[in-house]
GROMACS .gro file of C-alpha atoms in nm:
model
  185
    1UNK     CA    1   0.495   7.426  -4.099
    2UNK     CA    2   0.289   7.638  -3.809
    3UNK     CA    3   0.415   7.554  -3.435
    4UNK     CA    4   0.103   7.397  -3.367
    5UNK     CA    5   0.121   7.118  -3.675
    6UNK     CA    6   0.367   6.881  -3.538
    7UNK     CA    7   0.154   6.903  -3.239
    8UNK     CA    8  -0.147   6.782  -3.420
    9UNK     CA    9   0.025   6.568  -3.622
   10UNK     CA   10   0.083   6.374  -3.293
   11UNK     CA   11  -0.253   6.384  -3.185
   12UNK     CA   12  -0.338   6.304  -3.482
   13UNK     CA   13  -0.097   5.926  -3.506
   14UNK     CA   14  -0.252   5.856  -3.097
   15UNK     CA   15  -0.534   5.883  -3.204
   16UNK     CA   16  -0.460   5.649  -3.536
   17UNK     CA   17  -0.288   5.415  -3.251
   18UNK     CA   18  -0.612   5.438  -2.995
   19UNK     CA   19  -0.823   5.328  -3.227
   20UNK     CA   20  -0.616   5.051  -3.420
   21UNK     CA   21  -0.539   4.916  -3.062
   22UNK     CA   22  -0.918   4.873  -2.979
   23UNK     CA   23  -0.870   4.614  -3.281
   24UNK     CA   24  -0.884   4.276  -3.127
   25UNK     CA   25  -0.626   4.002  -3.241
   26UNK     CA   26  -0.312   3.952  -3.320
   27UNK     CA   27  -0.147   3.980  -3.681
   28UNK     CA   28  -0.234   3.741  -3.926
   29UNK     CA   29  -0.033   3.362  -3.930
   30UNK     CA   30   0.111   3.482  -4.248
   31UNK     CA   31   0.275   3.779  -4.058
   32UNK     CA   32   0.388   3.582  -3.746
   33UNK     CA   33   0.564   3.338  -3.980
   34UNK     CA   34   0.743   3.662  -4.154
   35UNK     CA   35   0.833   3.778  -3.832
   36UNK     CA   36   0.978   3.461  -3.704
   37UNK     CA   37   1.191   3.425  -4.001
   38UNK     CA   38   1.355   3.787  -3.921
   39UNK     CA   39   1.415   3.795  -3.528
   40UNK     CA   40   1.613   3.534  -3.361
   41UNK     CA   41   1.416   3.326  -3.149
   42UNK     CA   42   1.499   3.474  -2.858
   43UNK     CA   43   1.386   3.830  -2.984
   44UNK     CA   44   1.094   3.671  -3.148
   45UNK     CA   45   0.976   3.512  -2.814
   46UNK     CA   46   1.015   3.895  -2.688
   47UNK     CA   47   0.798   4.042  -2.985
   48UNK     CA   48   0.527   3.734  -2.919
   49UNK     CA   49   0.462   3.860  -2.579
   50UNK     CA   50   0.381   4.238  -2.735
   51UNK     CA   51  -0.020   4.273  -2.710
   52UNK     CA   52  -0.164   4.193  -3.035
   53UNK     CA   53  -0.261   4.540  -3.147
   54UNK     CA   54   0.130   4.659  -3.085
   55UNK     CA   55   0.272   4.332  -3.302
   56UNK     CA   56   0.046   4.426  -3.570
   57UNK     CA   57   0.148   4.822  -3.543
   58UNK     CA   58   0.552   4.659  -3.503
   59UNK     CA   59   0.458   4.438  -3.853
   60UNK     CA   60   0.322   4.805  -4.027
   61UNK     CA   61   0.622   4.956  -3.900
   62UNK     CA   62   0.880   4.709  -4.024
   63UNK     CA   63   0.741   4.672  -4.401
   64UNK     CA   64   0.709   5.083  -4.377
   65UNK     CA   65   1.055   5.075  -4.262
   66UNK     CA   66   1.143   4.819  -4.566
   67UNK     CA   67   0.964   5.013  -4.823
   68UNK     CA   68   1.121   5.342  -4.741
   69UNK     CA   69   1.489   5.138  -4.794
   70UNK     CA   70   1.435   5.056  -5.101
   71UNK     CA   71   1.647   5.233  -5.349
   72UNK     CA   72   1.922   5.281  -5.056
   73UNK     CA   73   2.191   5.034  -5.127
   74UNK     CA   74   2.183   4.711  -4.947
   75UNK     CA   75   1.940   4.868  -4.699
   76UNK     CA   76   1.587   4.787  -4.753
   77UNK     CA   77   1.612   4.397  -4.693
   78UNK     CA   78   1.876   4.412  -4.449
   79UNK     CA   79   1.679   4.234  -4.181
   80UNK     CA   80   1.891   4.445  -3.897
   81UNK     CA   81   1.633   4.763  -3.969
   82UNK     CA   82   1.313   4.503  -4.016
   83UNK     CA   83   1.433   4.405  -3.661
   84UNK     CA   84   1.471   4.726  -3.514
   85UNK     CA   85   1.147   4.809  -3.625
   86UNK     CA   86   0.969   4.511  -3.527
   87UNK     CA   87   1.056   4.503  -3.145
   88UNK     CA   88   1.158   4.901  -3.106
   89UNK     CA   89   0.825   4.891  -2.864
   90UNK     CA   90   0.906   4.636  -2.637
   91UNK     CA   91   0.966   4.788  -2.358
   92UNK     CA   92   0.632   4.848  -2.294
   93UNK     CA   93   0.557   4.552  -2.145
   94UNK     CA   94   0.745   4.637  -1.888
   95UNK     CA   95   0.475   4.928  -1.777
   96UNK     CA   96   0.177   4.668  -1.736
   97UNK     CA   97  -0.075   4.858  -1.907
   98UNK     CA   98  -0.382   4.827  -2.145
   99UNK     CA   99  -0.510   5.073  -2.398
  100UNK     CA  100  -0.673   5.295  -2.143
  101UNK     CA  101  -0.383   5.268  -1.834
  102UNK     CA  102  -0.176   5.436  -2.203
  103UNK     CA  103  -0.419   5.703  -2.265
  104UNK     CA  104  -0.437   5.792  -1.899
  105UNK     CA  105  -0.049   5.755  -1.875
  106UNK     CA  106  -0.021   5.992  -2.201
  107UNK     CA  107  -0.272   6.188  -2.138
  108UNK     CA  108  -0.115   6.217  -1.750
  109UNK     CA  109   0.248   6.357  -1.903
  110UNK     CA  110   0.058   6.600  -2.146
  111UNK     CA  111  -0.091   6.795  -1.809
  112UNK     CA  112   0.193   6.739  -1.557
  113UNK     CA  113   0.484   6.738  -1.717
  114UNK     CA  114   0.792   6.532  -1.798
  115UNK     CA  115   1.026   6.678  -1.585
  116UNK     CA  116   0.769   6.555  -1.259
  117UNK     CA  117   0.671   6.205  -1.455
  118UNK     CA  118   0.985   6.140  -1.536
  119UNK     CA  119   1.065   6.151  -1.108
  120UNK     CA  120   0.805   5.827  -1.070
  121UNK     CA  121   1.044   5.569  -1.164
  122UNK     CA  122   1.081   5.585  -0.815
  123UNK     CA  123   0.764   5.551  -0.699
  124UNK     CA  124   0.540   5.247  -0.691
  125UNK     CA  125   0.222   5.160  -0.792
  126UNK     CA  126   0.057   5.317  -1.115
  127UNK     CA  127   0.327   5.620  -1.101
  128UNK     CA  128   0.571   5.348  -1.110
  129UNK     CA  129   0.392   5.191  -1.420
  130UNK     CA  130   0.381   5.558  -1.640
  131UNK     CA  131   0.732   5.581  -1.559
  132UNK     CA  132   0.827   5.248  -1.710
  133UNK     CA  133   0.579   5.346  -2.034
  134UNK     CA  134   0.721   5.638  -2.027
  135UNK     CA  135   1.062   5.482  -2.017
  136UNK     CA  136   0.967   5.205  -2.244
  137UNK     CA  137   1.265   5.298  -2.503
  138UNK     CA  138   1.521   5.239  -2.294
  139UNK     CA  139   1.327   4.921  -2.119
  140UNK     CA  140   1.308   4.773  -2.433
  141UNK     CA  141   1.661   4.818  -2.541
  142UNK     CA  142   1.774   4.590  -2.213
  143UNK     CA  143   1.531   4.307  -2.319
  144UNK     CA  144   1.620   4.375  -2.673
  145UNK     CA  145   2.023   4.274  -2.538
  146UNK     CA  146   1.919   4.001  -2.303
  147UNK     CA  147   1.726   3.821  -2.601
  148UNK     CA  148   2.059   3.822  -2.807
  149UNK     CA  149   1.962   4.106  -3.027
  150UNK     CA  150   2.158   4.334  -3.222
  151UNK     CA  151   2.317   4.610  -3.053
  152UNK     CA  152   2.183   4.856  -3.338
  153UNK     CA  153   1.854   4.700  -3.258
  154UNK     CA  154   1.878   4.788  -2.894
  155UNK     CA  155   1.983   5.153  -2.927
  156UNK     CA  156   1.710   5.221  -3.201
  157UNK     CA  157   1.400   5.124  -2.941
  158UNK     CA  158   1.613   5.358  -2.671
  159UNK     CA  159   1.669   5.669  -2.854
  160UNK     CA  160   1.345   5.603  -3.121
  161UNK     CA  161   1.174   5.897  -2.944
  162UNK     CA  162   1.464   6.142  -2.928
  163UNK     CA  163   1.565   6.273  -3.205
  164UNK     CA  164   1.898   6.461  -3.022
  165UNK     CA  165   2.018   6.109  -2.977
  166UNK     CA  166   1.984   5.942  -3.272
  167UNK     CA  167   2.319   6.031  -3.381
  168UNK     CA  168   2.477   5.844  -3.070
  169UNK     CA  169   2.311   5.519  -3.232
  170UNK     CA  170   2.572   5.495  -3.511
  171UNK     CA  171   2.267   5.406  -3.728
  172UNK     CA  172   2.325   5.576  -4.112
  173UNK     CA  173   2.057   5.866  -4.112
  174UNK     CA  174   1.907   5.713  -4.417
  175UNK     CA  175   1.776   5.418  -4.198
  176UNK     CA  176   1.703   5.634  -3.899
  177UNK     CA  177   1.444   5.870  -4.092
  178UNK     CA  178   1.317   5.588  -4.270
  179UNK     CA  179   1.273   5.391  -3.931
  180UNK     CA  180   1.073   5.738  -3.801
  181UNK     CA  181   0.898   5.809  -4.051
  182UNK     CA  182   0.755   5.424  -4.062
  183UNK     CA  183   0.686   5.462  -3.660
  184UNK     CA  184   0.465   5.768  -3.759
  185UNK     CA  185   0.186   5.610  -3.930
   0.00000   0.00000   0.00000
């Protein structure tokens, strides 16, 4: 693979995710009841408050997730990885923004950097809100714990963009590259 194909491959799922989010509504009733009878109600109240495009990207991600189990023992219907999938985005919320407050965000670290992004957490107004996006990971892992999730759960959604953490997680490798390679759709 060239240097400049994981790269595009990236552009290449934002784009995927810009235009999917410009989808209005939430997932089907079918697919809220599904995800209700995983996550804890708690965690589900969490995932409910998601935008609708990101619970229908979180419902994509978790049957991905699912499907790529199968054939690992005792994996693919354990609902601990349907639930890590399903809320590993949460922490988003915490930013405040819409489709285009992400693209500018994104967009944003792409040009400056995120060694001087990464300094806005303490900053406030939209600086403050890239930071948290930006930060969303580990954001989502401290609602993930104060709904009563899993603690698996919780240190998927803050390492699920760094790949030199992922063995800190304790998570079997097996699950981790099938939970990454669902996330990258």
């Amino acid at each position: 693979m060239s240097v400049g194909a994981p790269r595009l491959r990236r552009t290449w799922h934002l784009a995927k995710r810009f235009v999917g989010a410009l989808v209005p509504g939430g997932p089907s009733h079918s697919d809220e009841a599904w995800v209700k009878s995983v996550l804890p109600p708690a965690l589900f109240a969490e995932w409910r408050s998601m935008p609708g495009h990101d619970r229908r990207h979180s419902i994509g991600v978790a049957r991905r997730t699912r499907d790529g189990l199968r054939g690992v023992a005792d994996m693919a219907d354990d609902p601990e990885w349907v639930a890590a999938a399903l809320v590993h985005d949460v922490g988003k919320l915490d930013a405040g923004l819409g489709v285009p407050g992400r693209v500018v965000a994104t967009l944003t670290r792409g040009v400056l950097g995120q060694e001087r992004t990464d300094r806005w957490v303490e900053r406030r107004g939209v600086r403050l809100r890239f930071a948290r996006y930006f930060r969303h990971g580990a954001l989502g892992a401290d609602r993930i714990r104060a709904a009563g999730g899993s603690e698996a759960t919780a240190r998927w959604a803050a390492a699920h963009h760094d790949p030199s953490r992922w063995a800190e997680t304790g998570i079997p490798p097996a699950v981790m590259a099938a939970l990454d390679a669902a996330d990258d759709d």
